[in-house]
mmCIF file of C-alpha atoms and ligand atoms in Angstrom:
data_model
loop_
_atom_site.group_PDB
_atom_site.id
_atom_site.type_symbol
_atom_site.label_atom_id
_atom_site.label_comp_id
_atom_site.label_asym_id
_atom_site.label_seq_id
_atom_site.Cartn_x
_atom_site.Cartn_y
_atom_site.Cartn_z
ATOM 1 C CA MET S 1 44.954 -45.270 -126.630
ATOM 2 C CA LYS S 2 43.527 -46.248 -123.264
ATOM 3 C CA ASN S 3 39.865 -47.270 -123.093
ATOM 4 C CA GLN S 4 37.647 -44.627 -121.490
ATOM 5 C CA PRO S 5 36.226 -45.897 -118.182
ATOM 6 C CA ARG S 6 32.547 -46.752 -118.536
ATOM 7 C CA PRO S 7 30.049 -44.644 -116.598
ATOM 8 C CA LYS S 8 28.749 -46.187 -113.393
ATOM 9 C CA VAL S 9 25.088 -46.465 -112.444
ATOM 10 C CA LEU S 10 23.505 -47.614 -109.211
ATOM 11 C CA LEU S 11 20.838 -50.307 -109.458
ATOM 12 C CA LEU S 12 18.840 -50.195 -106.239
ATOM 13 C CA HIS S 13 17.034 -53.499 -106.925
ATOM 14 C CA GLN S 14 17.132 -56.249 -109.470
ATOM 15 C CA ILE S 15 15.172 -55.473 -112.651
ATOM 16 C CA LEU S 16 13.952 -57.862 -115.327
ATOM 17 C CA GLU S 17 15.527 -58.708 -118.648
ATOM 18 C CA PRO S 18 16.137 -57.211 -121.089
ATOM 19 C CA GLY S 19 16.663 -54.206 -118.787
ATOM 20 C CA LEU S 20 19.845 -55.530 -117.234
ATOM 21 C CA THR S 21 21.406 -56.516 -120.562
ATOM 22 C CA VAL S 22 20.590 -53.070 -121.961
ATOM 23 C CA LEU S 23 22.405 -51.453 -119.021
ATOM 24 C CA ASN S 24 25.385 -53.785 -119.150
ATOM 25 C CA GLU S 25 25.997 -52.948 -122.796
ATOM 26 C CA GLU S 26 26.933 -49.357 -121.946
ATOM 27 C CA VAL S 27 27.614 -48.868 -118.267
ATOM 28 C CA ASP S 28 29.065 -50.534 -115.205
ATOM 29 C CA VAL S 29 26.229 -51.521 -112.922
ATOM 30 C CA VAL S 30 26.760 -51.146 -109.190
ATOM 31 C CA ALA S 31 24.258 -53.353 -107.372
ATOM 32 C CA TYR S 32 22.954 -51.928 -104.106
ATOM 33 C CA PRO S 33 23.796 -54.354 -101.281
ATOM 34 C CA ASP S 34 20.855 -56.704 -100.664
ATOM 35 C CA ASP S 35 21.368 -56.720 -96.923
ATOM 36 C CA GLN S 36 21.384 -52.939 -96.512
ATOM 37 C CA PRO S 37 18.276 -50.864 -95.776
ATOM 38 C CA VAL S 38 17.294 -48.649 -98.706
ATOM 39 C CA GLU S 39 17.589 -45.290 -96.923
ATOM 40 C CA PRO S 40 18.601 -41.883 -98.289
ATOM 41 C CA LYS S 41 21.943 -41.683 -96.451
ATOM 42 C CA LEU S 42 22.985 -45.162 -97.576
ATOM 43 C CA ILE S 43 21.697 -44.664 -101.123
ATOM 44 C CA ALA S 44 23.715 -41.446 -101.331
ATOM 45 C CA GLN S 45 26.828 -43.290 -100.146
ATOM 46 C CA ALA S 46 26.307 -46.118 -102.635
ATOM 47 C CA ALA S 47 25.704 -43.622 -105.462
ATOM 48 C CA GLN S 48 29.073 -41.832 -105.082
ATOM 49 C CA GLY S 49 30.732 -41.785 -108.486
ATOM 50 C CA CYS S 50 27.543 -42.866 -110.286
ATOM 51 C CA LEU S 51 25.955 -40.836 -113.071
ATOM 52 C CA GLY S 52 22.585 -42.501 -112.717
ATOM 53 C CA ILE S 53 20.329 -44.385 -110.326
ATOM 54 C CA LEU S 54 17.677 -46.881 -111.335
ATOM 55 C CA SER S 55 15.030 -46.896 -108.627
ATOM 56 C CA LEU S 56 11.701 -48.532 -107.831
ATOM 57 C CA LEU S 57 8.629 -46.733 -106.520
ATOM 58 C CA LYS S 58 9.384 -47.673 -102.913
ATOM 59 C CA ASP S 59 12.835 -46.052 -102.842
ATOM 60 C CA PRO S 60 13.159 -42.704 -101.036
ATOM 61 C CA ILE S 61 15.022 -40.477 -103.490
ATOM 62 C CA THR S 62 15.394 -37.397 -101.324
ATOM 63 C CA GLU S 63 17.493 -34.257 -101.694
ATOM 64 C CA GLU S 64 20.329 -36.022 -99.850
ATOM 65 C CA VAL S 65 20.451 -38.556 -102.702
ATOM 66 C CA LEU S 66 19.880 -36.006 -105.447
ATOM 67 C CA SER S 67 22.773 -33.852 -104.329
ATOM 68 C CA VAL S 68 25.351 -36.608 -104.958
ATOM 69 C CA PRO S 69 28.023 -34.874 -107.085
ATOM 70 C CA GLY S 70 27.879 -35.765 -110.773
ATOM 71 C CA LEU S 71 24.481 -37.460 -110.625
ATOM 72 C CA LYS S 72 22.665 -36.801 -113.910
ATOM 73 C CA VAL S 73 19.558 -38.962 -113.959
ATOM 74 C CA VAL S 74 17.234 -41.020 -111.750
ATOM 75 C CA ALA S 75 15.154 -43.484 -113.734
ATOM 76 C CA ASN S 76 12.172 -44.767 -111.772
ATOM 77 C CA CYS S 77 10.887 -48.126 -112.935
ATOM 78 C CA ALA S 78 7.222 -47.113 -112.401
ATOM 79 C CA VAL S 79 4.739 -44.621 -113.748
ATOM 80 C CA GLY S 80 4.336 -43.018 -110.302
ATOM 81 C CA PHE S 81 7.252 -41.007 -108.939
ATOM 82 C CA GLU S 82 6.075 -39.555 -105.645
ATOM 83 C CA ASN S 83 9.032 -41.333 -104.032
ATOM 84 C CA ILE S 84 11.323 -38.807 -105.719
ATOM 85 C CA ASP S 85 11.711 -35.202 -104.620
ATOM 86 C CA VAL S 86 11.360 -33.819 -108.147
ATOM 87 C CA ALA S 87 11.812 -30.188 -107.080
ATOM 88 C CA ALA S 88 15.142 -31.092 -105.453
ATOM 89 C CA ALA S 89 16.135 -33.061 -108.561
ATOM 90 C CA THR S 90 15.506 -30.024 -110.732
ATOM 91 C CA LYS S 91 17.403 -27.809 -108.300
ATOM 92 C CA HIS S 92 20.418 -30.122 -108.509
ATOM 93 C CA GLY S 93 20.184 -30.514 -112.293
ATOM 94 C CA VAL S 94 19.146 -34.184 -112.125
ATOM 95 C CA MET S 95 16.736 -35.581 -114.728
ATOM 96 C CA VAL S 96 13.921 -37.788 -113.446
ATOM 97 C CA THR S 97 12.181 -40.309 -115.691
ATOM 98 C CA ASN S 98 9.290 -42.758 -115.303
ATOM 99 C CA THR S 99 7.673 -45.507 -117.383
ATOM 100 C CA PRO S 100 4.237 -44.280 -118.475
ATOM 101 C CA GLY S 101 1.961 -45.932 -121.014
ATOM 102 C CA VAL S 102 3.433 -49.411 -121.061
ATOM 103 C CA LEU S 103 1.570 -50.510 -117.936
ATOM 104 C CA ASP S 104 -1.874 -49.052 -118.696
ATOM 105 C CA GLN S 105 -3.464 -52.241 -119.988
ATOM 106 C CA SER S 106 -2.112 -54.556 -117.285
ATOM 107 C CA THR S 107 -3.190 -52.138 -114.571
ATOM 108 C CA ALA S 108 -6.653 -51.744 -116.083
ATOM 109 C CA ASP S 109 -6.960 -55.542 -116.300
ATOM 110 C CA PHE S 110 -6.075 -55.760 -112.636
ATOM 111 C CA ALA S 111 -8.580 -53.073 -111.646
ATOM 112 C CA PHE S 112 -11.213 -55.235 -113.338
ATOM 113 C CA ALA S 113 -9.868 -58.359 -111.628
ATOM 114 C CA LEU S 114 -10.361 -56.620 -108.271
ATOM 115 C CA MET S 115 -13.830 -55.386 -109.276
ATOM 116 C CA MET S 116 -14.963 -58.873 -110.209
ATOM 117 C CA ALA S 117 -13.302 -60.522 -107.223
ATOM 118 C CA THR S 118 -14.876 -58.029 -104.813
ATOM 119 C CA ALA S 119 -18.326 -57.895 -106.403
ATOM 120 C CA ARG S 120 -18.638 -61.678 -106.673
ATOM 121 C CA ARG S 121 -16.702 -62.493 -103.485
ATOM 122 C CA VAL S 122 -14.217 -64.700 -105.306
ATOM 123 C CA VAL S 123 -11.585 -64.812 -102.559
ATOM 124 C CA GLU S 124 -14.133 -65.530 -99.848
ATOM 125 C CA ALA S 125 -15.689 -68.243 -102.027
ATOM 126 C CA ASP S 126 -12.314 -69.849 -102.682
ATOM 127 C CA GLN S 127 -11.545 -69.952 -98.964
ATOM 128 C CA PHE S 128 -15.023 -71.343 -98.234
ATOM 129 C CA VAL S 129 -14.484 -74.262 -100.601
ATOM 130 C CA ARG S 130 -10.925 -74.932 -99.392
ATOM 131 C CA ASP S 131 -12.159 -74.946 -95.805
ATOM 132 C CA GLY S 132 -14.599 -77.731 -96.691
ATOM 133 C CA HIS S 133 -17.731 -75.652 -96.108
ATOM 134 C CA PHE S 134 -19.325 -76.336 -99.502
ATOM 135 C CA GLU S 135 -22.146 -78.687 -98.643
ATOM 136 C CA GLY S 136 -24.383 -78.073 -101.625
ATOM 137 C CA TRP S 137 -25.897 -75.405 -103.832
ATOM 138 C CA GLY S 138 -27.694 -72.729 -101.836
ATOM 139 C CA ILE S 139 -30.109 -70.099 -103.102
ATOM 140 C CA ASP S 140 -28.545 -67.440 -100.924
ATOM 141 C CA LEU S 141 -24.978 -68.696 -100.901
ATOM 142 C CA MET S 142 -22.349 -65.936 -101.346
ATOM 143 C CA LEU S 143 -24.640 -63.346 -102.858
ATOM 144 C CA GLY S 144 -22.694 -60.615 -104.575
ATOM 145 C CA ARG S 145 -23.220 -57.580 -106.781
ATOM 146 C CA ASP S 146 -23.598 -57.486 -110.560
ATOM 147 C CA LEU S 147 -21.049 -55.644 -112.654
ATOM 148 C CA TYR S 148 -23.223 -55.960 -115.735
ATOM 149 C CA GLY S 149 -25.210 -52.751 -116.164
ATOM 150 C CA ALA S 150 -23.651 -51.139 -113.069
ATOM 151 C CA THR S 151 -22.582 -47.506 -112.913
ATOM 152 C CA LEU S 152 -18.800 -47.234 -112.875
ATOM 153 C CA GLY S 153 -17.245 -44.028 -111.553
ATOM 154 C CA ILE S 154 -13.663 -43.453 -112.618
ATOM 155 C CA VAL S 155 -11.681 -40.976 -110.549
ATOM 156 C CA GLY S 156 -8.791 -39.819 -112.740
ATOM 157 C CA MET S 157 -9.341 -40.230 -116.467
ATOM 158 C CA GLY S 158 -5.724 -40.385 -117.622
ATOM 159 C CA ARG S 159 -4.307 -43.253 -119.642
ATOM 160 C CA ILE S 160 -5.090 -45.941 -117.054
ATOM 161 C CA GLY S 161 -8.542 -44.529 -116.276
ATOM 162 C CA GLN S 162 -9.340 -44.575 -119.990
ATOM 163 C CA ALA S 163 -8.112 -48.169 -120.323
ATOM 164 C CA VAL S 164 -10.486 -49.139 -117.494
ATOM 165 C CA ALA S 165 -13.278 -47.179 -119.203
ATOM 166 C CA ARG S 166 -12.794 -49.107 -122.448
ATOM 167 C CA ARG S 167 -13.186 -52.423 -120.627
ATOM 168 C CA SER S 168 -16.465 -51.316 -119.059
ATOM 169 C CA SER S 169 -18.337 -51.366 -122.375
ATOM 170 C CA GLY S 170 -18.300 -55.187 -122.375
ATOM 171 C CA PHE S 171 -20.313 -55.029 -119.148
ATOM 172 C CA LEU S 172 -22.694 -52.415 -120.569
ATOM 173 C CA MET S 173 -21.810 -50.159 -117.665
ATOM 174 C CA ARG S 174 -22.896 -46.558 -117.343
ATOM 175 C CA LEU S 175 -19.703 -44.561 -117.138
ATOM 176 C CA LEU S 176 -19.121 -41.467 -115.003
ATOM 177 C CA TYR S 177 -15.748 -39.863 -114.511
ATOM 178 C CA HIS S 178 -14.111 -37.116 -112.554
ATOM 179 C CA ASN S 179 -10.900 -35.544 -113.710
ATOM 180 C CA ARG S 180 -9.117 -32.285 -113.006
ATOM 181 C CA HIS S 181 -9.922 -31.269 -116.580
ATOM 182 C CA PRO S 182 -12.618 -32.889 -118.737
ATOM 183 C CA VAL S 183 -11.004 -35.184 -121.301
ATOM 184 C CA HIS S 184 -11.267 -34.410 -124.987
ATOM 185 C CA ARG S 185 -14.835 -34.538 -126.342
ATOM 186 C CA ASP S 186 -13.910 -37.243 -128.870
ATOM 187 C CA VAL S 187 -12.508 -39.451 -126.105
ATOM 188 C CA GLU S 188 -15.601 -38.807 -123.962
ATOM 189 C CA ARG S 189 -17.856 -39.716 -126.866
ATOM 190 C CA ALA S 190 -15.895 -42.835 -127.799
ATOM 191 C CA LEU S 191 -16.007 -44.052 -124.193
ATOM 192 C CA HIS S 192 -19.628 -42.961 -123.594
ATOM 193 C CA ALA S 193 -18.314 -41.275 -120.482
ATOM 194 C CA GLN S 194 -19.963 -38.413 -118.646
ATOM 195 C CA ALA S 195 -17.894 -35.873 -116.682
ATOM 196 C CA VAL S 196 -19.319 -35.151 -113.221
ATOM 197 C CA ASP S 197 -18.069 -33.576 -110.010
ATOM 198 C CA LEU S 198 -16.554 -35.929 -107.458
ATOM 199 C CA ASP S 199 -19.547 -35.851 -105.083
ATOM 200 C CA THR S 200 -21.996 -36.763 -107.876
ATOM 201 C CA LEU S 201 -19.726 -39.587 -108.961
ATOM 202 C CA LEU S 202 -19.568 -40.952 -105.412
ATOM 203 C CA VAL S 203 -23.322 -40.701 -104.888
ATOM 204 C CA GLU S 204 -24.285 -42.334 -108.191
ATOM 205 C CA SER S 205 -21.664 -45.028 -108.754
ATOM 206 C CA ASP S 206 -21.972 -48.717 -107.914
ATOM 207 C CA ILE S 207 -18.234 -49.068 -108.347
ATOM 208 C CA VAL S 208 -15.682 -46.320 -107.809
ATOM 209 C CA SER S 209 -12.253 -46.961 -109.296
ATOM 210 C CA ILE S 210 -9.342 -44.646 -108.507
ATOM 211 C CA HIS S 211 -6.689 -43.771 -111.085
ATOM 212 C CA VAL S 212 -5.039 -40.540 -109.940
ATOM 213 C CA PRO S 213 -1.374 -40.028 -109.063
ATOM 214 C CA LEU S 214 -0.530 -39.248 -105.444
ATOM 215 C CA THR S 215 0.076 -35.513 -105.040
ATOM 216 C CA SER S 216 -0.562 -33.010 -102.271
ATOM 217 C CA GLU S 217 -4.008 -32.454 -103.853
ATOM 218 C CA THR S 218 -4.985 -36.109 -104.050
ATOM 219 C CA ARG S 219 -3.756 -37.248 -100.624
ATOM 220 C CA HIS S 220 -6.908 -38.425 -98.787
ATOM 221 C CA LEU S 221 -9.066 -37.327 -101.716
ATOM 222 C CA ILE S 222 -11.402 -40.091 -100.558
ATOM 223 C CA GLY S 223 -11.954 -39.554 -96.841
ATOM 224 C CA ALA S 224 -14.770 -40.191 -94.373
ATOM 225 C CA ARG S 225 -17.008 -37.532 -95.943
ATOM 226 C CA GLU S 226 -16.540 -38.920 -99.441
ATOM 227 C CA ILE S 227 -17.055 -42.536 -98.357
ATOM 228 C CA ALA S 228 -20.255 -41.509 -96.588
ATOM 229 C CA LEU S 229 -21.581 -40.224 -99.919
ATOM 230 C CA MET S 230 -21.231 -43.674 -101.506
ATOM 231 C CA LYS S 231 -24.068 -46.193 -101.666
ATOM 232 C CA PRO S 232 -23.989 -48.885 -98.961
ATOM 233 C CA THR S 233 -24.004 -51.374 -101.849
ATOM 234 C CA ALA S 234 -21.014 -49.733 -103.569
ATOM 235 C CA ILE S 235 -17.513 -51.047 -104.114
ATOM 236 C CA LEU S 236 -14.273 -49.060 -103.946
ATOM 237 C CA ILE S 237 -11.324 -50.143 -106.088
ATOM 238 C CA ASN S 238 -7.873 -48.658 -105.617
ATOM 239 C CA THR S 239 -4.970 -49.551 -107.908
ATOM 240 C CA SER S 240 -3.355 -46.086 -107.749
ATOM 241 C CA ARG S 241 -1.750 -45.119 -104.442
ATOM 242 C CA GLY S 242 -2.924 -46.059 -100.973
ATOM 243 C CA ALA S 243 -2.729 -42.561 -99.535
ATOM 244 C CA VAL S 244 -5.349 -41.275 -101.986
ATOM 245 C CA VAL S 245 -7.819 -42.982 -99.636
ATOM 246 C CA ASP S 246 -8.031 -42.382 -95.897
ATOM 247 C CA GLU S 247 -7.417 -45.996 -94.909
ATOM 248 C CA ALA S 248 -8.781 -45.624 -91.373
ATOM 249 C CA ALA S 249 -12.033 -44.152 -92.699
ATOM 250 C CA LEU S 250 -12.309 -46.947 -95.254
ATOM 251 C CA ILE S 251 -11.758 -49.643 -92.624
ATOM 252 C CA ASP S 252 -14.443 -48.064 -90.468
ATOM 253 C CA ALA S 253 -16.935 -48.024 -93.363
ATOM 254 C CA LEU S 254 -16.182 -51.615 -94.376
ATOM 255 C CA LYS S 255 -16.444 -52.832 -90.793
ATOM 256 C CA ASN S 256 -19.821 -51.193 -90.384
ATOM 257 C CA HIS S 257 -21.132 -52.334 -93.779
ATOM 258 C CA ARG S 258 -21.464 -48.800 -95.050
ATOM 259 C CA LEU S 259 -19.924 -50.133 -98.273
ATOM 260 C CA PHE S 260 -20.372 -53.529 -99.893
ATOM 261 C CA GLY S 261 -16.641 -54.004 -100.267
ATOM 262 C CA ALA S 262 -13.282 -52.814 -101.495
ATOM 263 C CA GLY S 263 -10.572 -54.164 -103.757
ATOM 264 C CA LEU S 264 -7.179 -52.751 -102.795
ATOM 265 C CA ASP S 265 -3.868 -53.186 -104.543
ATOM 266 C CA VAL S 266 -2.249 -50.325 -102.635
ATOM 267 C CA PHE S 267 -2.002 -49.198 -99.016
ATOM 268 C CA GLU S 268 -1.232 -46.021 -97.156
ATOM 269 C CA ARG S 269 2.029 -47.186 -95.586
ATOM 270 C CA GLU S 270 3.263 -50.012 -97.814
ATOM 271 C CA PRO S 271 4.210 -52.698 -97.149
ATOM 272 C CA GLU S 272 2.261 -52.318 -93.914
ATOM 273 C CA VAL S 273 -1.328 -53.563 -94.146
ATOM 274 C CA PRO S 274 -3.424 -52.819 -91.061
ATOM 275 C CA ALA S 275 -4.553 -55.972 -89.248
ATOM 276 C CA ALA S 276 -8.051 -54.473 -89.078
ATOM 277 C CA LEU S 277 -8.151 -54.474 -92.879
ATOM 278 C CA SER S 278 -6.845 -58.018 -93.269
ATOM 279 C CA ALA S 279 -9.470 -59.219 -90.802
ATOM 280 C CA LEU S 280 -12.370 -58.032 -92.972
ATOM 281 C CA PRO S 281 -14.089 -60.513 -95.305
ATOM 282 C CA ASN S 282 -15.478 -57.791 -97.581
ATOM 283 C CA VAL S 283 -12.127 -56.625 -98.884
ATOM 284 C CA VAL S 284 -9.862 -58.166 -101.502
ATOM 285 C CA LEU S 285 -6.190 -57.369 -100.936
ATOM 286 C CA ALA S 286 -3.230 -57.504 -103.300
ATOM 287 C CA PRO S 287 0.456 -56.579 -102.833
ATOM 288 C CA HIS S 288 0.700 -53.698 -105.325
ATOM 289 C CA ILE S 289 0.739 -55.914 -108.430
ATOM 290 C CA GLY S 290 -1.416 -53.849 -110.800
ATOM 291 C CA SER S 291 1.238 -53.774 -113.511
ATOM 292 C CA ALA S 292 2.671 -57.194 -112.674
ATOM 293 C CA SER S 293 2.298 -59.178 -115.865
ATOM 294 C CA ALA S 294 5.578 -60.742 -116.980
ATOM 295 C CA VAL S 295 5.540 -58.829 -120.272
ATOM 296 C CA THR S 296 4.695 -55.456 -118.739
ATOM 297 C CA ARG S 297 7.258 -55.660 -115.954
ATOM 298 C CA ALA S 298 9.936 -56.677 -118.499
ATOM 299 C CA GLU S 299 8.982 -53.714 -120.686
ATOM 300 C CA MET S 300 9.053 -51.352 -117.702
ATOM 301 C CA SER S 301 12.550 -52.627 -116.839
ATOM 302 C CA GLU S 302 13.770 -52.040 -120.381
ATOM 303 C CA ILE S 303 12.232 -48.571 -120.634
ATOM 304 C CA ALA S 304 13.731 -47.510 -117.286
ATOM 305 C CA ALA S 305 17.162 -48.802 -118.394
ATOM 306 C CA ARG S 306 16.951 -46.957 -121.725
ATOM 307 C CA ASN S 307 15.781 -43.745 -120.029
ATOM 308 C CA LEU S 308 18.803 -43.962 -117.740
ATOM 309 C CA LEU S 309 21.260 -44.464 -120.600
ATOM 310 C CA ILE S 310 19.771 -41.660 -122.700
ATOM 311 C CA GLY S 311 20.053 -39.279 -119.746
ATOM 312 C CA ILE S 312 23.647 -40.316 -119.068
ATOM 313 C CA ARG S 313 24.563 -39.655 -122.700
ATOM 314 C CA GLY S 314 23.294 -36.109 -122.143
ATOM 315 C CA ALA S 315 20.267 -36.493 -124.435
ATOM 316 C CA THR S 316 16.652 -35.955 -123.403
ATOM 317 C CA PRO S 317 14.757 -39.113 -122.419
ATOM 318 C CA ALA S 318 11.197 -39.306 -123.775
ATOM 319 C CA ASN S 319 9.803 -39.870 -120.300
ATOM 320 C CA LEU S 320 11.438 -36.926 -118.584
ATOM 321 C CA VAL S 321 9.123 -35.770 -115.778
ATOM 322 C CA ASN S 322 11.035 -32.558 -114.988
ATOM 323 C CA PRO S 323 11.725 -30.908 -118.386
ATOM 324 C CA GLU S 324 12.398 -27.659 -116.516
ATOM 325 C CA VAL S 325 15.758 -29.204 -115.556
ATOM 326 C CA LEU S 326 16.908 -28.533 -119.118
ATOM 327 C CA ALA S 327 16.184 -24.800 -118.958
HETATM 328 C C1 LIG J 1 2.884 -48.673 -110.115
HETATM 329 O O1 LIG J 1 2.193 -48.461 -109.174
HETATM 330 C C2 LIG J 1 3.575 -47.671 -110.857
HETATM 331 O O2 LIG J 1 3.562 -46.494 -110.470
HETATM 332 O O3 LIG J 1 4.198 -48.036 -111.861
#
């Protein structure tokens, strides 16, 4: 009897082991050409004959891609999936999966790294020393803000927000949060967190850390009006999605010292970073690396690969974001 041909899947970018080995055990992997722009039309062409696509958060998975005949599943190697037109996926019977949970701790660690770096001016200090400006201890040299005892306002108290909240107890922070729905009382109690409306959070917090997904409701959730509510000594941390903050309004506030600083892992039009932002000393910038520990990125790769294979076999992946596709 002839061997059945193995299903084909399109890998838009390299992933980490063991993700690739997991895929290779069951399917034929078609690698997207390195030298080709990752655009809907070209993705759709490359995906012809494939049952699945493994994508990253920067890949535009539009209806043109989702209507490729025979496509069963798109596995995004990320928790966020605003790069995928989920409604179109459902319409075309395509399952969409993500990688929630596994990256919570690494992302929360990184939110704290940005908080500490911004509050204590770590990047500026490093540059100062490298540039040979350190000429001796100074009473007013590089004065920053204390995290210890500060009020931390968490916008979005999902898994990552809660992981950030847990870290704040070591700094004896007062914890405020704003979420679409208050979290369970037991969680609130365990975290010593108080639910407040967004304006109260912005007015009272020394540090505001954003942990919401990007949706039509959260786009520019933090705009000029919201930034104006914050203390001039406050710090804004964003490890979620750039477009949750109005970048132009933030640049204006930072330039005019209406905020102490900002720590940004994400930008409105990645990978573009406005020159006006890069020019500011009171901002710490990172290239969207919140989840980038070696272990976490390897686990994300493996989960995305397994989600893809489960979907191809016709079973229901645990991380299906559009369960209505099964109806
Ligand atoms: C990272 O930003 C992710 O969505 O996984």
